[in-house]
Short mmCIF file of C-alpha atoms in Angstrom, two decimals:
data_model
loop_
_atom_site.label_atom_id
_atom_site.label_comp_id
_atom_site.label_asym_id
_atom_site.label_seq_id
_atom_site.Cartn_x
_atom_site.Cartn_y
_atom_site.Cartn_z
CA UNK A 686 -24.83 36.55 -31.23
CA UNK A 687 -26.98 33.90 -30.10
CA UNK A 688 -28.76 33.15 -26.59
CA UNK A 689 -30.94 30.44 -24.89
CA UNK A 690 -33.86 30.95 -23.52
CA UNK A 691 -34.80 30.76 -19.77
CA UNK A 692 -34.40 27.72 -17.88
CA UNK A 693 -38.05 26.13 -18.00
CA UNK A 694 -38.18 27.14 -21.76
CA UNK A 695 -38.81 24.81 -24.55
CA UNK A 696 -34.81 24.27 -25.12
CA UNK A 697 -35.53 23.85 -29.30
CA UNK A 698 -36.31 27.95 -28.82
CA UNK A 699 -33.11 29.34 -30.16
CA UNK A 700 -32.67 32.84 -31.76
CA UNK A 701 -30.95 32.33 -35.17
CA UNK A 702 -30.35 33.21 -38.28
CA UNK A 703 -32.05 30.94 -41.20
CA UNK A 704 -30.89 26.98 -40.95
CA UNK A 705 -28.90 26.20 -44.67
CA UNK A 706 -29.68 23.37 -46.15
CA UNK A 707 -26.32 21.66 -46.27
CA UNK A 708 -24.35 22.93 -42.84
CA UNK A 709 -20.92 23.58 -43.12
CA UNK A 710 -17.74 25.48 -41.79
CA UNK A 711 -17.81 28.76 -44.17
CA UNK A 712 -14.44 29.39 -43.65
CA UNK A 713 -13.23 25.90 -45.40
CA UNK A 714 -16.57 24.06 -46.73
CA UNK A 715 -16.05 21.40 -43.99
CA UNK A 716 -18.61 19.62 -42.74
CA UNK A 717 -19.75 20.00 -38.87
CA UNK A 718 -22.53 18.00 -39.19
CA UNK A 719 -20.38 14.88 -39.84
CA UNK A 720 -18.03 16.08 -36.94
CA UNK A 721 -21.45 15.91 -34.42
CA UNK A 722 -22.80 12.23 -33.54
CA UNK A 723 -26.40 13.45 -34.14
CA UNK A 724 -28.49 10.96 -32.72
CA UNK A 725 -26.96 11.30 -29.51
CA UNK A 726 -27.32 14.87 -30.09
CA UNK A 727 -30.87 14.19 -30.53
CA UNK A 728 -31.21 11.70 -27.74
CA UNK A 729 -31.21 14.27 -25.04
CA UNK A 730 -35.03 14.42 -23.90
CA UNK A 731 -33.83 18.13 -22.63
CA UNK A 732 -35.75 17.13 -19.06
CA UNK A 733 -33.39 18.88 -17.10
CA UNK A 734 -32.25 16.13 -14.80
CA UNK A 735 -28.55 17.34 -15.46
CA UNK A 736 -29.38 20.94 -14.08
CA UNK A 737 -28.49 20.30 -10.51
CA UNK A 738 -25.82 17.93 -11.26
CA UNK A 739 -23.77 20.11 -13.09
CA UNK A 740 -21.41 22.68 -10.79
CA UNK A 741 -21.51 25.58 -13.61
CA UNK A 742 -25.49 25.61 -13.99
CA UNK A 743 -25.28 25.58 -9.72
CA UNK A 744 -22.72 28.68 -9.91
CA UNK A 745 -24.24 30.98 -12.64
CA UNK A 746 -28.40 29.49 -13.16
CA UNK A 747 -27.90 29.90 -17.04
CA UNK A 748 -29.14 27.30 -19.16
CA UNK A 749 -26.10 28.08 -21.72
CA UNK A 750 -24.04 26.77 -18.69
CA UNK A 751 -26.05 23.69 -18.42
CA UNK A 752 -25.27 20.65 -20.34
CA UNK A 753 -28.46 20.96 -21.80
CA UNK A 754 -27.82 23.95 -22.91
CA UNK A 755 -24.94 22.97 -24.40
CA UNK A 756 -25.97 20.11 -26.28
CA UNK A 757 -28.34 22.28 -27.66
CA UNK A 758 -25.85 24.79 -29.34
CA UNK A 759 -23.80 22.21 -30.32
CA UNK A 760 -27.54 21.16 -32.95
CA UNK A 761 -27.38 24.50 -33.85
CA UNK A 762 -23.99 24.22 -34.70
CA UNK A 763 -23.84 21.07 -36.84
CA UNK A 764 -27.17 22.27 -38.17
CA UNK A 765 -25.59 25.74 -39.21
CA UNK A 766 -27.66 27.82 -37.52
CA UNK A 767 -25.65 29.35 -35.13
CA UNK A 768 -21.49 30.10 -35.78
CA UNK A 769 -18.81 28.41 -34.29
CA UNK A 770 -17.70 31.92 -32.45
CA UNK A 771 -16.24 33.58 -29.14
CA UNK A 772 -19.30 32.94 -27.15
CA UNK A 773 -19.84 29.10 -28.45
CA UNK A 774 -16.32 28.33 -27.29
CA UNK A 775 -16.46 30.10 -24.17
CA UNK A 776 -19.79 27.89 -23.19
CA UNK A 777 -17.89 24.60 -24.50
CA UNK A 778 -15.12 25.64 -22.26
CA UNK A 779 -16.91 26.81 -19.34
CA UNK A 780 -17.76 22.95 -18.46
CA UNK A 781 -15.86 21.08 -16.08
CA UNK A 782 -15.98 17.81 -18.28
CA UNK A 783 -17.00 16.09 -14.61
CA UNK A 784 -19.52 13.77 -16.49
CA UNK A 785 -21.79 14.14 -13.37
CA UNK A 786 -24.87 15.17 -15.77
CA UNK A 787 -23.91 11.30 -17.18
CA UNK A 788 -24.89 10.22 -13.88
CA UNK A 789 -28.01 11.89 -14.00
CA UNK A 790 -29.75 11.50 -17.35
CA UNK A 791 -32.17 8.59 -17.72
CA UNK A 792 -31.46 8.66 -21.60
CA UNK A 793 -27.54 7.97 -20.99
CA UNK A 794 -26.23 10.78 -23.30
CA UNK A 795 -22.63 10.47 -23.18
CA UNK A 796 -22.34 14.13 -22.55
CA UNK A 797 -18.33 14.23 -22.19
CA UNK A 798 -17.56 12.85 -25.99
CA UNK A 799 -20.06 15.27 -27.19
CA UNK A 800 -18.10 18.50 -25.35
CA UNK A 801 -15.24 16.69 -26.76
CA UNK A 802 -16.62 16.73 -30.23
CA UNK A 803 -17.72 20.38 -29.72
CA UNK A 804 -14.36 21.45 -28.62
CA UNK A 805 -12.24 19.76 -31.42
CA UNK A 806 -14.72 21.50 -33.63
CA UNK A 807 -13.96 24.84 -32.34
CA UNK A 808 -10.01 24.56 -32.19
CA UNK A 809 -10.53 22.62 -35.88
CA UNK A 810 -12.40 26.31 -36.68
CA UNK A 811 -9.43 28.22 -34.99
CA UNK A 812 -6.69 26.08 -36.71
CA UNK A 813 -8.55 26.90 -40.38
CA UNK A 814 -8.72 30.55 -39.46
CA UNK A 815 -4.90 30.39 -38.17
CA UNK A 816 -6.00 31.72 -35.23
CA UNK A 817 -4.36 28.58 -33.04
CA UNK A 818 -2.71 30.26 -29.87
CA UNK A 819 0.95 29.78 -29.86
CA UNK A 820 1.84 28.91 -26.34
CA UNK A 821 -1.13 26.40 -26.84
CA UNK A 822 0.69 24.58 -30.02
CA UNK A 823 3.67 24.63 -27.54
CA UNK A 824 2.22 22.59 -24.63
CA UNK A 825 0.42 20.22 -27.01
CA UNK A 826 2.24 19.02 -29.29
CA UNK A 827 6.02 20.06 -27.63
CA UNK A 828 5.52 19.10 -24.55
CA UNK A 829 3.09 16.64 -23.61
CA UNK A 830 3.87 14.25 -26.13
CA UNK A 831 7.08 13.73 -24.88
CA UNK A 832 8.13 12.01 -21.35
CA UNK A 833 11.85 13.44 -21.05
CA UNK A 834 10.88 17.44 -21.48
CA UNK A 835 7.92 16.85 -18.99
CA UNK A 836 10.59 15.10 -16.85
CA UNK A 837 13.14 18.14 -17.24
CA UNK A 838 10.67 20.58 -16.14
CA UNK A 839 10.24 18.03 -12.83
CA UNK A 840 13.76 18.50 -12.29
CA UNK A 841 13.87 22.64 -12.95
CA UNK A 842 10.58 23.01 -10.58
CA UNK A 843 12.48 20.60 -7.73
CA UNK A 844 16.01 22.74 -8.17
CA UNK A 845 13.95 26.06 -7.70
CA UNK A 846 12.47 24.68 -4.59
CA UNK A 847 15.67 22.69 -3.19
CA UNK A 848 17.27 26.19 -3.74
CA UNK A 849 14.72 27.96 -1.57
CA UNK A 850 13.58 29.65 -4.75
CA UNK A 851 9.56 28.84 -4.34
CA UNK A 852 9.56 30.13 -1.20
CA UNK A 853 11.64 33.60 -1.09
CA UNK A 854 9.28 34.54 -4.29
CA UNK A 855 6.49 33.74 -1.62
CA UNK A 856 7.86 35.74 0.99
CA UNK A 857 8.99 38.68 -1.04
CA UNK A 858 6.00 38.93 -3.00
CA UNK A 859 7.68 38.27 -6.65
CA UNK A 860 5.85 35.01 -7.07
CA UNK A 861 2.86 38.09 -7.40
CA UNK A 862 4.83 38.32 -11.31
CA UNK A 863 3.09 35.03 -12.29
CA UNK A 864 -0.88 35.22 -12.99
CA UNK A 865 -2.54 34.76 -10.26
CA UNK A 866 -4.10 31.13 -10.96
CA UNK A 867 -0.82 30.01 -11.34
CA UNK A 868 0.85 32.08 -7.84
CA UNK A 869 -2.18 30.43 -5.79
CA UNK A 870 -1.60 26.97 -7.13
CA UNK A 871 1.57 27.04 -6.48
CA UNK A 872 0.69 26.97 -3.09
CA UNK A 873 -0.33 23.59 -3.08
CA UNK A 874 2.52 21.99 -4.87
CA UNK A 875 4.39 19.79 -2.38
CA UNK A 876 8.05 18.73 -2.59
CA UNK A 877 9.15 16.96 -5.93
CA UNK A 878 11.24 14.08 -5.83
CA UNK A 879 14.67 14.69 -7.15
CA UNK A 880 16.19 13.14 -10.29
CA UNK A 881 18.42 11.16 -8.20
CA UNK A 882 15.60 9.71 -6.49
CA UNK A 883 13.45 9.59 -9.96
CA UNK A 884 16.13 7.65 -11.81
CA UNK A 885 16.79 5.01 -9.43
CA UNK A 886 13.40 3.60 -9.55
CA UNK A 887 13.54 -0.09 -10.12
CA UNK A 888 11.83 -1.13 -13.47
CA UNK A 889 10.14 -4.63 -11.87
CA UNK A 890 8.93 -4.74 -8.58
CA UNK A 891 8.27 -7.75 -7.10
CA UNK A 892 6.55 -8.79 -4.14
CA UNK A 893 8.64 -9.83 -1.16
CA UNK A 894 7.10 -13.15 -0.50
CA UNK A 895 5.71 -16.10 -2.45
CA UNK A 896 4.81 -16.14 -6.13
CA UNK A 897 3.34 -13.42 -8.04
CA UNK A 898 -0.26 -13.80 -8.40
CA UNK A 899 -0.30 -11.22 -11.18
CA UNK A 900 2.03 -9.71 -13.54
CA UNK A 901 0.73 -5.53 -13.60
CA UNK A 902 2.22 -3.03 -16.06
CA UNK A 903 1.81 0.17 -14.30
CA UNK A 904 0.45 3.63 -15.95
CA UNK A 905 2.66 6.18 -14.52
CA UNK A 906 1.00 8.90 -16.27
CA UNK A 907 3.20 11.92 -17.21
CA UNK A 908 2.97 14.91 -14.42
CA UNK A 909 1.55 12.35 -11.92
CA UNK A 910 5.18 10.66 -12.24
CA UNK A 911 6.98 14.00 -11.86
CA UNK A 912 5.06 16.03 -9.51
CA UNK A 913 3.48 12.81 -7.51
CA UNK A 914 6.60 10.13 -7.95
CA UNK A 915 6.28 8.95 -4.45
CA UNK A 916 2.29 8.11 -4.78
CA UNK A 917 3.09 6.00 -8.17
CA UNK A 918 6.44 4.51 -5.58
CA UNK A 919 3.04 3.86 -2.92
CA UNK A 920 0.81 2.25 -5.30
CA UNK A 921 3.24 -0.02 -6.42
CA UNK A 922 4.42 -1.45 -3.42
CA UNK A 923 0.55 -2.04 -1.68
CA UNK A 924 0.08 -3.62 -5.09
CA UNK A 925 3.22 -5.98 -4.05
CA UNK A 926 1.87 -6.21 -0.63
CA UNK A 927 -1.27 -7.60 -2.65
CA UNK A 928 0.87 -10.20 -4.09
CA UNK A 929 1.51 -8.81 -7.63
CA UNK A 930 4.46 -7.79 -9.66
CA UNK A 931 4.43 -4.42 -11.00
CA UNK A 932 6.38 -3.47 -13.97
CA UNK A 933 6.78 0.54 -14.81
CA UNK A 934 6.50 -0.17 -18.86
CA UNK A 935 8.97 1.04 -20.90
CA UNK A 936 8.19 3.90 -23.96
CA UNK A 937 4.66 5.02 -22.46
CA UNK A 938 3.65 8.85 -23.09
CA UNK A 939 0.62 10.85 -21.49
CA UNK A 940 -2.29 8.91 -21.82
CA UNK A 941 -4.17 11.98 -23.76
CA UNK A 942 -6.69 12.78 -21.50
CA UNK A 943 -5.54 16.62 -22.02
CA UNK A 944 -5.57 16.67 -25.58
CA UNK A 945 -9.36 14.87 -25.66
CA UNK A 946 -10.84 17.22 -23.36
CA UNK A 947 -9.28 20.36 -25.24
CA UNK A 948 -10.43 19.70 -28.44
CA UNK A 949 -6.78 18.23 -30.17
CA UNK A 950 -8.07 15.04 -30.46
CA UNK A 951 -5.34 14.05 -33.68
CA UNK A 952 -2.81 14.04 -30.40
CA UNK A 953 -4.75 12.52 -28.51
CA UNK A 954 -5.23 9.46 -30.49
CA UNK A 955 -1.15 9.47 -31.61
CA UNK A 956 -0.87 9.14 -27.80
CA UNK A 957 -2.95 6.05 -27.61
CA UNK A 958 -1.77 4.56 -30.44
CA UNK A 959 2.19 4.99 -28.78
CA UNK A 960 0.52 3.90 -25.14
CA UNK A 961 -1.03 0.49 -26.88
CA UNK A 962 2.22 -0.26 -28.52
CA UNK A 963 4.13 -0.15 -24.99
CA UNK A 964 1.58 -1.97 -23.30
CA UNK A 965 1.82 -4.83 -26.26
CA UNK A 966 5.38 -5.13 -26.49
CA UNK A 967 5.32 -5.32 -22.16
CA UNK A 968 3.09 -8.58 -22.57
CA UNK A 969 1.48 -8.22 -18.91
CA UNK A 970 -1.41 -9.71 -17.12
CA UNK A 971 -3.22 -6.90 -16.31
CA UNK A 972 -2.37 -2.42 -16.46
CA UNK A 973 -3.36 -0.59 -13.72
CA UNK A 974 -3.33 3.53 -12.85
CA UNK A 975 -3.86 5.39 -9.98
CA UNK A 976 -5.89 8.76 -11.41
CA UNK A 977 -9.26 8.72 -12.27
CA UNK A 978 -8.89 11.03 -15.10
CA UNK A 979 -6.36 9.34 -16.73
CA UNK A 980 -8.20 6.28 -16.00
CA UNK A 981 -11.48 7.23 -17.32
CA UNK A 982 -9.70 8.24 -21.17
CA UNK A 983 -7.08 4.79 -20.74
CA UNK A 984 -10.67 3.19 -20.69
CA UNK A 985 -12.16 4.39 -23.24
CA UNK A 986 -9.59 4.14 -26.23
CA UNK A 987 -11.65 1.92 -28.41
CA UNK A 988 -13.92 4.74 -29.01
CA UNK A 989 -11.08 6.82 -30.33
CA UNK A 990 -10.44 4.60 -33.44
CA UNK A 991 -13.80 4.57 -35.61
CA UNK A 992 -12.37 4.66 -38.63
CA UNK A 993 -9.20 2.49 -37.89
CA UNK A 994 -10.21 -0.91 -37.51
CA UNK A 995 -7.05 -2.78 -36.67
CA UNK A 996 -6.14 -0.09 -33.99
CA UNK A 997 -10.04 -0.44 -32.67
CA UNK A 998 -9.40 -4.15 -32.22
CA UNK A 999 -5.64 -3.54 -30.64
CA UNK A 1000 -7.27 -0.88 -28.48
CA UNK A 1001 -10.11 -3.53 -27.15
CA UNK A 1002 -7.72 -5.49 -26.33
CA UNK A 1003 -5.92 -2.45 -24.15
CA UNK A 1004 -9.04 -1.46 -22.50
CA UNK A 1005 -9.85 -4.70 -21.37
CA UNK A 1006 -6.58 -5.44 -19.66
CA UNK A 1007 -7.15 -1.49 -17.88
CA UNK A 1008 -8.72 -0.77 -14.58
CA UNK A 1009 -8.22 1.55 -11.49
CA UNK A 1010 -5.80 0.79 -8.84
CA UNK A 1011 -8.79 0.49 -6.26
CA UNK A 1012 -10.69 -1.50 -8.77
CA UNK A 1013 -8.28 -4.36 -8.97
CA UNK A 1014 -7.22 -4.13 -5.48
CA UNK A 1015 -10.81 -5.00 -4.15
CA UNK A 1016 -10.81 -7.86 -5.91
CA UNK A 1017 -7.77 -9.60 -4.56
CA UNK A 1018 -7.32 -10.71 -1.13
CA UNK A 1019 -7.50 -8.35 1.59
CA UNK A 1020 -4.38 -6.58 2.60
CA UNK A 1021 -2.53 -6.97 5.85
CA UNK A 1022 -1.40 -3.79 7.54
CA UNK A 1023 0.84 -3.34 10.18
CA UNK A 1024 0.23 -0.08 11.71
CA UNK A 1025 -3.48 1.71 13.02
CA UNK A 1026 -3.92 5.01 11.88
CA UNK A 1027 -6.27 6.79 14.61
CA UNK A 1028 -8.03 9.11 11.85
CA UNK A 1029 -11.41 10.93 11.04
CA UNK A 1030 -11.00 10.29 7.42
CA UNK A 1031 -13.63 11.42 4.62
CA UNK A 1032 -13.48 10.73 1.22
CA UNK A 1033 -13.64 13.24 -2.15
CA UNK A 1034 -14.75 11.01 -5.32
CA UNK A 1035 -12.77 11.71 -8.56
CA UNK A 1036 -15.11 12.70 -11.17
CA UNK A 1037 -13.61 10.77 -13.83
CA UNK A 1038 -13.62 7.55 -11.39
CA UNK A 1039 -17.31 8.41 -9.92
CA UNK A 1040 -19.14 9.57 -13.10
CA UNK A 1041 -17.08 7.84 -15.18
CA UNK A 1042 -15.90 4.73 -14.34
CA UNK A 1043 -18.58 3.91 -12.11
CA UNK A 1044 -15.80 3.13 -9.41
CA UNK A 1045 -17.23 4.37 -6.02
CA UNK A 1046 -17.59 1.67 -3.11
CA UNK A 1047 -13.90 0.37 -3.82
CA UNK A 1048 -11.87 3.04 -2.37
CA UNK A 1049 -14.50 3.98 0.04
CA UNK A 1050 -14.58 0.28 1.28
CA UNK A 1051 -10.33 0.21 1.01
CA UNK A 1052 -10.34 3.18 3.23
CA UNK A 1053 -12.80 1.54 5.73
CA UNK A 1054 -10.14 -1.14 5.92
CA UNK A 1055 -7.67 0.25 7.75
CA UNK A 1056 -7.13 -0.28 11.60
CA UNK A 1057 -8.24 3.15 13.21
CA UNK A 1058 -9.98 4.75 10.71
CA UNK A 1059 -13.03 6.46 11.47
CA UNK A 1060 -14.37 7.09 7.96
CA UNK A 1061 -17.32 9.42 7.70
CA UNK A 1062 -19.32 10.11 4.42
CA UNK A 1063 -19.21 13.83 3.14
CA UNK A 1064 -22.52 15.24 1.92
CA UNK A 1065 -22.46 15.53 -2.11
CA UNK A 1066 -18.56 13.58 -2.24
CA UNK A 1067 -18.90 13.29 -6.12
CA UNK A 1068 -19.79 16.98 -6.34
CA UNK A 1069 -16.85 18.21 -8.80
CA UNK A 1070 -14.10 19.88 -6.73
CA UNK A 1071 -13.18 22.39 -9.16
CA UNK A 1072 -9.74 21.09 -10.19
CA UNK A 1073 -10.96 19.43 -13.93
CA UNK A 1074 -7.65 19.00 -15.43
CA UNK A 1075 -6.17 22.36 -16.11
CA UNK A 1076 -9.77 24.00 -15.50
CA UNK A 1077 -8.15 25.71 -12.32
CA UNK A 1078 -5.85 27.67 -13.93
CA UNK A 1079 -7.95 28.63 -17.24
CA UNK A 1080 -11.28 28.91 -14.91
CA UNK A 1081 -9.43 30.22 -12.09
CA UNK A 1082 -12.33 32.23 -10.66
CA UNK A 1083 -15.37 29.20 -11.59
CA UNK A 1084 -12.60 26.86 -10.15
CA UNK A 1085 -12.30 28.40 -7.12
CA UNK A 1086 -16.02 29.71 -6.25
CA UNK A 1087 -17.06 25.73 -6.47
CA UNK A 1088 -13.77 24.45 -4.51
CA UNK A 1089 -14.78 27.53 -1.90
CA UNK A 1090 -18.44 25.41 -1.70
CA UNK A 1091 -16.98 21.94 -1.47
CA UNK A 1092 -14.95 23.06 1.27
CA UNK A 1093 -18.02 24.19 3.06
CA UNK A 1094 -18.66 20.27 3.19
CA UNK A 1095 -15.40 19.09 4.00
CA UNK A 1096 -15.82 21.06 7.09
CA UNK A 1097 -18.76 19.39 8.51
CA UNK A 1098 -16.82 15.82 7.91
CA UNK A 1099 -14.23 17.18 10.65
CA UNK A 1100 -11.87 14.71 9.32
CA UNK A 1101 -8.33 15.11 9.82
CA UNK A 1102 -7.90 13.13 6.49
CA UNK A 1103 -9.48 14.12 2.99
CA UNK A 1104 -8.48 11.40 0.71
CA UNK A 1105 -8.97 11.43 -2.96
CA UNK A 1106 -7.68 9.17 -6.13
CA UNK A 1107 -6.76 11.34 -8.65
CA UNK A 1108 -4.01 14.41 -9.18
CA UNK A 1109 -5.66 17.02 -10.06
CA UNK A 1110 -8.76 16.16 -7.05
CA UNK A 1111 -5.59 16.22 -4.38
CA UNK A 1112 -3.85 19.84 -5.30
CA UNK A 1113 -7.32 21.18 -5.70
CA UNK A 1114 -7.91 20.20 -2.05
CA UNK A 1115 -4.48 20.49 -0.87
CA UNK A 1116 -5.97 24.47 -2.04
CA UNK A 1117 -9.05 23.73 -0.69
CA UNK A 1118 -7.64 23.36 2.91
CA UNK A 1119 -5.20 26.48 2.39
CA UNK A 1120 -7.81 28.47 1.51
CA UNK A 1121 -10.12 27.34 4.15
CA UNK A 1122 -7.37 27.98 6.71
CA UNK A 1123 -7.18 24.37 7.95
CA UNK A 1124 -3.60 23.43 7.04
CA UNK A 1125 -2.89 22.86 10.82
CA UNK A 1126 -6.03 20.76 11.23
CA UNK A 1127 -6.42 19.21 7.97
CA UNK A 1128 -4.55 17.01 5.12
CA UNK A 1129 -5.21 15.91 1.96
CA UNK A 1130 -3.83 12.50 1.10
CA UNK A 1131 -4.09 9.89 -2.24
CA UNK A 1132 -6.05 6.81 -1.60
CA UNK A 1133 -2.53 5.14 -2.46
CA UNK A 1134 -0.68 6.85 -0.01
CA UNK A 1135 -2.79 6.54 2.85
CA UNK A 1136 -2.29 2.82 2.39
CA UNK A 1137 1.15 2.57 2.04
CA UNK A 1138 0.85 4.31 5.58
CA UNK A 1139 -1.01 1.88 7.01
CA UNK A 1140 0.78 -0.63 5.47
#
């Protein structure tokens, strides 16, 4: 047992046991040290500019929820003076991963590959203890990793709901079986596209007058392109209306966002290898995706490869062909659209695109764009929503006590429109407005689609 002390306390006061001399993992003789990139470890000032950017420290006021507090287990950690145990990994895993304490600190501690590090060093713990969950292994490294059984479970979720199935469990009370995270987000899943409609996708889509000005291989992602077909269908054609061809790449996987942020980061960087390989063999101009937190890990595969030179180069090369669908699209010529909207529309930033991308005036100035739009600014916009991945369903109660506050905001936008740019960001809202009881006043749209709408 270990704890921090208070909030304004010197953060190198930890209670201990004695610091060894050379730190490792008793269980296996490991190193953690070597696992830990110490001088950015060290390069927090532990000022406490993160503290009110970071959604967990807001919720709960402990400094072991803080990422300052973090950081600072994680040196007593590789420093062996504190176990990798229960309480470590429930801290690690208590953060959102929103990277909005990245924003904040004037020393530019990149906060998110540290958690990363911490949490690969806890399921690496797990793994050497056997103590890997089960159902975990399954998701990881049988599902994820491959395109066709993500696809199949598309299809089984979109026969249960063509055959009324969603809804009678709603009405009878059975969908009450599931845990609850999972019966309240279900809420919020919208229609999915049917195979039919999946398969008969056209592979190049080109624009519909004049000469492509670009030649874009498009990131499809893996659930985006089950559960969100129609918004990767959007994106694609306002990227034709933008005078570009847009190729959906052959043999691409998940990008491994997933895997990076829960601590399996062998997957993660199979995935990227298999994603670079696709993207090579495509030979296009430039690749583009349309959620921030895919967008933020497509971006930042170089860093994956530290002790594989060749694929470090190869994954340069990658990264610098990536970027946002918002960035690229402010940067060509404006788009011409055909119909006015009428809207209040307000805008939620992705985490992952805010905090760490750096992508924030693009969408907000795309959205401005449109004939009829009344856009007003939310208070705190790239304030974490709750959603984080799959942090809404493991964090169900966290999740939904800072969703409960955003929505708090969203209600003094009185938009009819709350547009976001990532997944995740759009069910957590679609939840938000459920929850709120605003479905009749209220929707929540991707950036992409709201285009195509306009368009």
């Amino acid at each position: 047992m270990y704890k921090l002390m208070g909030a304004d306390a010197n953060m190198n006061t930890l209670t201990t046991k004695p610091q060894n001399l050379t730190p490792v993992c008793e269980s296996t003789g490991t190193s953690l040290l070597s696992k830990f990139d110490m001088n950015e470890i060290m390069n927090c000032m532990q000022c406490g500019f993160c503290l009110p950017a970071c959604p967990t420290y807001r919720q709960t006021g402990k400094e072991v929820a803080s990422p300052r507090g973090r950081i600072a287990l994680m040196k007593g950690v590789a420093q062996e003076s504190l176990d990798v145990d229960n309480e470590f990994e429930d801290n690690m895993y208590l953060c959102l991963g929103c990277r909005a304490c990245e924003t904040a600190c004037p020393a530019g501690v990149p906060y998110g590959s540290l958690v990363e590090t911490a949490r690969e060093v806890v399921e690496t713990h797990k793994k050497e203890e056997k103590r890997a969950p089960f159902i975990r292994n399954i998701i990881f490294n049988k599902v994820f990793p491959y395109p066709e059984r993500i696809d199949k479970m598309g299809t089984a979720l979109w026969a249960a709901q063509s055959a009324g199935l969603q809804a009678m469990a709603q009405k009878t009370g059975l969908i009450n079986i599931l845990p609850r995270p999972m019966a309240e987000m279900q809420q919020a899943v919208e229609k999915i596209a049917s195979p039919a409609e999946r398969k008969k996708r056209q592979k190049v889509m080109k624009p519909e007058h004049g000469q492509a000005n670009l030649k874009i291989g498009m990131f499809k992602g893996c659930i985006m392109d089950v559960m969100f077909y129609e918004t990767n269908q959007a994106t694609a054609r306002v990227l034709n209306k933008a005078g570009c061809e847009v190729i959906f790449v052959d043999d691409q996987v998940c990008c491994g966002a997933l895997h990076a942020h829960a601590g399996e980061k062998d997957g993660a960087v199979d995935l990227a290898k298999r994603n670079i390989e696709a993207f090579e063999r495509a030979g296009v101009d430039f690749i583009v995706n349309n959620a921030g937190g895919c967008g933020a890990a497509l971006k930042e595969y170089h860093h994956w490869f530290h002790d594989e030179p060749e694929w470090k180069e190869r994954a340069m090369t990658f990264v610098s062909k990536m970027g946002d669908a918002n960035e690229l699209l402010a940067e060509l010529p404006e788009l011409t659209f055909e119909k006015s909207l009428n809207v209040r529309v307000t805008y939620q930033d992705s985490c992952h695109l805010a905090h760490g991308q750096g992508i924030r005036n693009q969408p907000r100035q795309l959205i401005r764009s449109i004939p009829g739009v009344e856009y007003v600014e939310m208070i705190d916009a790239d304030s974490c929503c709750g959603s984080a991945g799959i942090y809404n369903i493991t964090n169900f109660d966290m999740s939904m006590r800072i969703l409960d506050d955003k929505m708090k905001n969203v209600q003094q936008t009185k938009a009819h429109i709350i547009v976001t740019s990532n997944p995740g960001c759009l069910l957590q809202m679609k939840q938000g407005i459920l929850r709120a009881g605003m479905k009749d006043q209220m929707e929540a749209v991707h950036i992409m689609d709201l285009l195509d709408r306009a368009l």
